[in-house]
Amino acid sequence: DEVDAMKTYAVERGIASKDVFMDHAGISTYDSIYRAKNIFEAKKVVIVTQKYHLHRALYIAKNLGLESYGIASNPRLYRNQFIREIREYLARTKDFFKTLFKMKSTYLGENISIKGNGDITNDEIES
C-alpha cells in the first residue's frame, strides 16, 4: 500500500496530515497524473520518482497541461534494472498514445480539491 506508506513517511517528518492527499486509484503513472489534474484539481506538481522513470512522468504531466517539476529519488541501480528498463520502454510507448488521445483515467470519481483537507483521503478505519 504505497500511498499509506508515503503519507506515514511524510507525516512522521513533520508534514501536517491534512496537507497530504492520497490517491488510492492512481494505478499507473498516467492515471496518477491524470487524476492529479482532473480529480485533485492540481495546477502544478512536483514529481518524485526513480530517475529512469522521471522523463516519462514529466512528459505525461506536460502533455496533460500540468506545470511540472521533477526530482529523481534514491539515485541507484535496482535489482533486475535491465527488466525495469524494458518495462519502461513499453510504458513510454503506451503512455505516448494515452497522452496523444488524452484518455480518461481508469478510475474517476468525485473531485477532491487539494485546497481542502487531505485527511478525507485517509483509509476508513474498520470497527
Coordinates of N, CA and C in Angstrom, one line a residue:
D1 N 0.9 -1.2 0.0 CA 0.0 0.0 0.0 C 0.9 1.2 0.0
E2 N 1.3 1.6 -1.2 CA 2.3 2.7 -1.3 C 1.8 4.0 -0.7
V3 N 0.5 4.4 -1.0 CA 0.1 5.7 -0.6 C 0.1 5.9 0.9
D4 N -0.3 4.9 1.6 CA -0.3 4.9 3.1 C 1.1 5.0 3.6
A5 N 2.0 4.2 3.1 CA 3.4 4.3 3.5 C 4.0 5.7 3.2
M6 N 3.7 6.2 2.1 CA 4.3 7.6 1.8 C 3.7 8.6 2.7
K7 N 2.4 8.6 3.0 CA 1.8 9.5 3.9 C 2.4 9.4 5.3
T8 N 2.5 8.2 5.8 CA 3.1 8.0 7.1 C 4.5 8.6 7.1
Y9 N 5.3 8.3 6.1 CA 6.7 8.9 6.0 C 6.6 10.4 6.1
A10 N 5.8 11.0 5.3 CA 5.7 12.5 5.3 C 5.3 13.1 6.6
V11 N 4.2 12.5 7.2 CA 3.7 12.9 8.5 C 4.7 12.8 9.6
E12 N 5.5 11.6 9.6 CA 6.5 11.4 10.6 C 7.6 12.4 10.5
R13 N 7.8 13.1 9.4 CA 8.8 14.0 9.2 C 8.3 15.5 9.2
G14 N 7.1 15.7 9.8 CA 6.6 17.0 10.1 C 5.6 17.6 9.2
I15 N 5.2 16.9 8.1 CA 4.2 17.4 7.2 C 2.8 17.2 7.9
A16 N 2.0 18.2 7.9 CA 0.7 18.0 8.5 C -0.1 17.0 7.7
S17 N -0.8 16.1 8.4 CA -1.6 15.1 7.8 C -2.6 15.7 6.8
K18 N -3.2 16.8 7.2 CA -4.2 17.5 6.3 C -3.7 18.0 5.0
D19 N -2.3 18.1 4.9 CA -1.7 18.6 3.7 C -1.2 17.5 2.8
V20 N -1.5 16.2 3.1 CA -1.1 15.1 2.3 C -2.3 14.4 1.8
F21 N -2.5 14.4 0.5 CA -3.6 13.7 -0.2 C -3.1 12.4 -0.7
M22 N -3.9 11.4 -0.5 CA -3.6 10.0 -1.1 C -4.5 9.7 -2.2
D23 N -3.9 9.2 -3.3 CA -4.6 8.8 -4.5 C -4.6 7.2 -4.5
H24 N -5.6 6.7 -3.9 CA -5.8 5.2 -3.9 C -6.0 4.6 -5.3
A25 N -6.5 5.4 -6.2 CA -6.8 4.9 -7.6 C -5.8 5.3 -8.6
G26 N -4.6 5.7 -8.2 CA -3.5 6.0 -9.1 C -2.8 4.7 -9.4
I27 N -3.4 3.9 -10.3 CA -2.8 2.6 -10.5 C -1.7 2.5 -11.5
S28 N -1.4 3.7 -12.2 CA -0.3 3.8 -13.1 C 0.2 5.2 -13.1
T29 N 1.3 5.5 -13.7 CA 1.8 6.8 -13.7 C 0.9 7.7 -14.5
Y30 N 0.4 7.3 -15.6 CA -0.6 8.1 -16.4 C -1.8 8.4 -15.5
D31 N -2.4 7.3 -14.9 CA -3.6 7.5 -14.1 C -3.3 8.5 -12.9
S32 N -2.2 8.4 -12.3 CA -1.9 9.3 -11.1 C -1.8 10.7 -11.6
I33 N -1.2 11.0 -12.7 CA -1.0 12.3 -13.2 C -2.4 12.9 -13.7
Y34 N -3.1 12.0 -14.5 CA -4.4 12.4 -14.9 C -5.3 12.8 -13.8
R35 N -5.3 12.0 -12.7 CA -6.1 12.2 -11.6 C -5.6 13.5 -10.8
A36 N -4.3 13.7 -10.7 CA -3.8 14.9 -10.1 C -4.5 16.2 -10.7
K37 N -4.6 16.2 -12.0 CA -5.1 17.3 -12.7 C -6.7 17.3 -12.6
N38 N -7.3 16.2 -12.9 CA -8.7 16.2 -13.1 C -9.6 15.9 -11.9
I39 N -9.0 15.2 -10.9 CA -9.8 14.8 -9.7 C -9.3 15.7 -8.6
F40 N -8.0 15.9 -8.4 CA -7.5 16.7 -7.3 C -7.3 18.1 -7.7
E41 N -7.5 18.5 -8.9 CA -7.6 19.9 -9.4 C -6.2 20.6 -9.2
A42 N -5.1 19.8 -9.3 CA -3.8 20.4 -9.2 C -3.5 21.2 -10.5
K43 N -2.7 22.3 -10.3 CA -2.3 23.1 -11.5 C -0.8 22.9 -11.7
K44 N -0.1 22.7 -10.6 CA 1.4 22.5 -10.6 C 1.7 21.2 -9.7
V45 N 2.7 20.5 -10.2 CA 3.0 19.3 -9.5 C 4.6 19.1 -9.4
V46 N 5.0 18.5 -8.3 CA 6.4 18.1 -8.2 C 6.4 16.6 -8.2
I47 N 7.0 16.0 -9.2 CA 7.0 14.5 -9.3 C 8.4 14.0 -8.8
V48 N 8.3 13.1 -7.8 CA 9.5 12.5 -7.2 C 9.4 11.0 -7.5
T49 N 10.3 10.5 -8.3 CA 10.3 9.1 -8.7 C 11.7 8.7 -9.1
Q50 N 11.9 7.4 -9.5 CA 13.2 6.9 -9.9 C 13.6 7.6 -11.2
K51 N 14.9 7.8 -11.3 CA 15.5 8.5 -12.4 C 15.0 8.0 -13.8
Y52 N 15.1 6.6 -13.9 CA 14.8 6.0 -15.2 C 13.3 6.2 -15.6
H53 N 12.5 6.6 -14.6 CA 11.0 6.7 -14.8 C 10.6 8.2 -14.9
L54 N 11.5 9.1 -14.5 CA 11.1 10.5 -14.4 C 10.8 11.2 -15.7
H55 N 11.5 10.9 -16.7 CA 11.3 11.5 -18.0 C 9.9 11.3 -18.5
R56 N 9.4 10.0 -18.4 CA 8.0 9.7 -18.8 C 7.0 10.4 -18.0
A57 N 7.2 10.5 -16.7 CA 6.2 11.2 -15.8 C 6.1 12.6 -16.1
L58 N 7.2 13.3 -16.4 CA 7.2 14.7 -16.7 C 6.6 14.9 -18.1
Y59 N 6.8 14.0 -19.0 CA 6.2 14.1 -20.4 C 4.7 14.0 -20.3
I60 N 4.2 13.1 -19.5 CA 2.8 12.9 -19.3 C 2.2 14.2 -18.7
A61 N 2.8 14.7 -17.6 CA 2.3 15.9 -16.9 C 2.2 17.1 -17.9
K62 N 3.3 17.3 -18.6 CA 3.3 18.4 -19.6 C 2.2 18.3 -20.6
N63 N 2.0 17.1 -21.2 CA 1.1 16.9 -22.2 C -0.4 16.9 -21.7
L64 N -0.6 16.7 -20.4 CA -1.9 16.8 -19.9 C -2.2 18.2 -19.3
G65 N -1.2 19.1 -19.5 CA -1.4 20.5 -19.2 C -1.1 20.9 -17.8
L66 N -0.2 20.2 -17.1 CA 0.2 20.5 -15.8 C 1.6 21.1 -15.8
E67 N 1.8 22.2 -15.0 CA 3.1 22.7 -14.8 C 3.8 21.7 -13.9
S68 N 4.9 21.2 -14.3 CA 5.5 20.1 -13.5 C 7.0 20.2 -13.4
Y69 N 7.5 19.7 -12.3 CA 8.9 19.7 -11.9 C 9.2 18.3 -11.4
G70 N 10.4 17.9 -11.6 CA 10.8 16.5 -11.3 C 12.1 16.4 -10.4
I71 N 12.0 15.4 -9.6 CA 13.2 15.1 -8.7 C 13.4 13.6 -8.8
A72 N 14.6 13.2 -9.1 CA 14.9 11.8 -9.1 C 15.2 11.4 -7.6
S73 N 14.6 10.3 -7.2 CA 14.7 9.8 -5.9 C 15.7 8.7 -5.8
N74 N 16.4 8.5 -4.7 CA 17.2 7.4 -4.5 C 18.1 7.0 -5.7
P75 N 19.0 7.8 -6.1 CA 19.7 7.6 -7.4 C 20.7 6.3 -7.3
R76 N 20.1 5.2 -7.7 CA 20.9 4.0 -7.6 C 20.3 3.0 -8.7
L77 N 21.0 1.9 -8.9 CA 20.5 0.9 -9.8 C 19.7 -0.1 -8.9
Y78 N 18.7 -0.6 -9.5 CA 17.8 -1.6 -8.8 C 18.1 -3.0 -9.3
R79 N 17.8 -4.0 -8.5 CA 17.9 -5.4 -8.9 C 17.0 -5.5 -10.1
N80 N 17.5 -6.3 -11.1 CA 16.8 -6.5 -12.4 C 16.6 -5.2 -13.1
Q81 N 17.5 -4.3 -13.1 CA 17.4 -3.0 -13.7 C 17.1 -3.1 -15.2
F82 N 17.7 -4.1 -15.9 CA 17.5 -4.3 -17.3 C 16.0 -4.6 -17.6
I83 N 15.4 -5.4 -16.8 CA 14.0 -5.7 -17.0 C 13.1 -4.4 -16.7
R84 N 13.5 -3.6 -15.7 CA 12.8 -2.3 -15.5 C 13.0 -1.4 -16.7
E85 N 14.1 -1.4 -17.3 CA 14.3 -0.5 -18.5 C 13.5 -1.0 -19.6
I86 N 13.3 -2.3 -19.8 CA 12.5 -2.8 -20.9 C 11.0 -2.4 -20.6
R87 N 10.6 -2.6 -19.4 CA 9.2 -2.3 -19.0 C 9.0 -0.8 -19.2
E88 N 10.0 0.0 -18.9 CA 9.9 1.5 -19.0 C 9.7 1.9 -20.5
Y89 N 10.4 1.2 -21.4 CA 10.3 1.4 -22.8 C 8.9 1.1 -23.3
L90 N 8.4 0.0 -22.8 CA 7.0 -0.3 -23.2 C 6.0 0.6 -22.6
A91 N 6.2 1.1 -21.4 CA 5.3 2.0 -20.8 C 5.3 3.4 -21.5
R92 N 6.5 3.8 -21.9 CA 6.6 5.0 -22.7 C 5.8 5.0 -24.0
T93 N 5.8 3.9 -24.6 CA 5.0 3.7 -25.9 C 3.5 3.8 -25.5
K94 N 3.1 3.0 -24.5 CA 1.7 3.1 -24.1 C 1.2 4.5 -23.7
D95 N 2.1 5.1 -22.9 CA 1.7 6.5 -22.4 C 1.8 7.5 -23.5
F96 N 2.6 7.3 -24.5 CA 2.6 8.3 -25.6 C 1.2 8.3 -26.2
F97 N 0.6 7.2 -26.5 CA -0.7 7.1 -27.1 C -1.8 7.6 -26.1
K98 N -1.7 7.3 -24.9 CA -2.7 7.8 -23.9 C -2.7 9.3 -23.8
T99 N -1.5 9.9 -23.9 CA -1.4 11.4 -23.8 C -1.8 12.0 -25.1
L100 N -1.5 11.3 -26.2 CA -1.9 11.8 -27.5 C -3.4 11.9 -27.6
F101 N -4.1 10.9 -27.1 CA -5.6 10.9 -27.2 C -6.3 11.4 -25.9
K102 N -5.5 11.9 -25.0 CA -6.0 12.4 -23.7 C -7.0 11.5 -23.1
M103 N -6.6 10.2 -23.0 CA -7.6 9.2 -22.5 C -7.9 9.4 -21.0
K104 N -9.1 9.1 -20.6 CA -9.5 9.3 -19.2 C -8.9 8.2 -18.4
S105 N -8.7 8.6 -17.1 CA -8.1 7.6 -16.2 C -9.1 6.4 -16.0
T106 N -8.5 5.3 -15.6 CA -9.3 4.1 -15.4 C -10.4 4.3 -14.4
Y107 N -10.0 5.0 -13.3 CA -10.9 5.3 -12.2 C -11.1 6.8 -12.0
L108 N -12.3 7.3 -12.1 CA -12.5 8.7 -11.9 C -13.1 8.9 -10.5
G109 N -14.3 9.4 -10.4 CA -14.9 9.7 -9.1 C -15.1 11.1 -8.8
E110 N -15.5 11.4 -7.6 CA -15.7 12.8 -7.2 C -14.4 13.6 -7.2
N111 N -14.5 14.9 -7.4 CA -13.4 15.8 -7.3 C -13.0 16.0 -5.8
I112 N -11.7 16.0 -5.6 CA -11.2 16.2 -4.2 C -10.2 17.3 -4.3
S113 N -10.6 18.6 -4.1 CA -9.7 19.7 -4.3 C -8.5 19.7 -3.3
I114 N -7.3 19.9 -3.8 CA -6.1 20.0 -2.9 C -6.1 21.2 -2.1
K115 N -7.1 22.1 -2.2 CA -7.3 23.2 -1.4 C -8.0 22.9 -0.1
G116 N -8.5 21.6 0.0 CA -9.2 21.2 1.2 C -8.3 20.5 2.1
N117 N -8.9 19.5 2.8 CA -8.2 18.7 3.9 C -7.9 17.3 3.3
G118 N -6.6 17.0 3.3 CA -6.1 15.7 2.8 C -6.6 14.5 3.6
D119 N -7.0 14.8 4.8 CA -7.4 13.6 5.7 C -8.7 12.9 5.1
I120 N -9.4 13.6 4.2 CA -10.6 13.0 3.6 C -10.2 11.8 2.7
T121 N -8.9 11.7 2.4 CA -8.4 10.6 1.5 C -7.8 9.5 2.4
N122 N -7.8 9.6 3.7 CA -7.3 8.6 4.5 C -8.2 7.4 4.4
D123 N -7.6 6.2 4.7 CA -8.4 5.0 4.7 C -9.4 5.0 5.8
E124 N -10.6 4.5 5.6 CA -11.6 4.4 6.7 C -11.1 3.3 7.6
I125 N -11.2 3.6 8.9 CA -10.9 2.6 9.9 C -12.1 1.7 10.2
E126 N -11.8 0.4 10.0 CA -12.9 -0.6 10.3 C -13.0 -0.8 11.8
S127 N -14.3 -0.9 12.2 CA -14.5 -1.1 13.7 C -14.9 -2.5 14.0

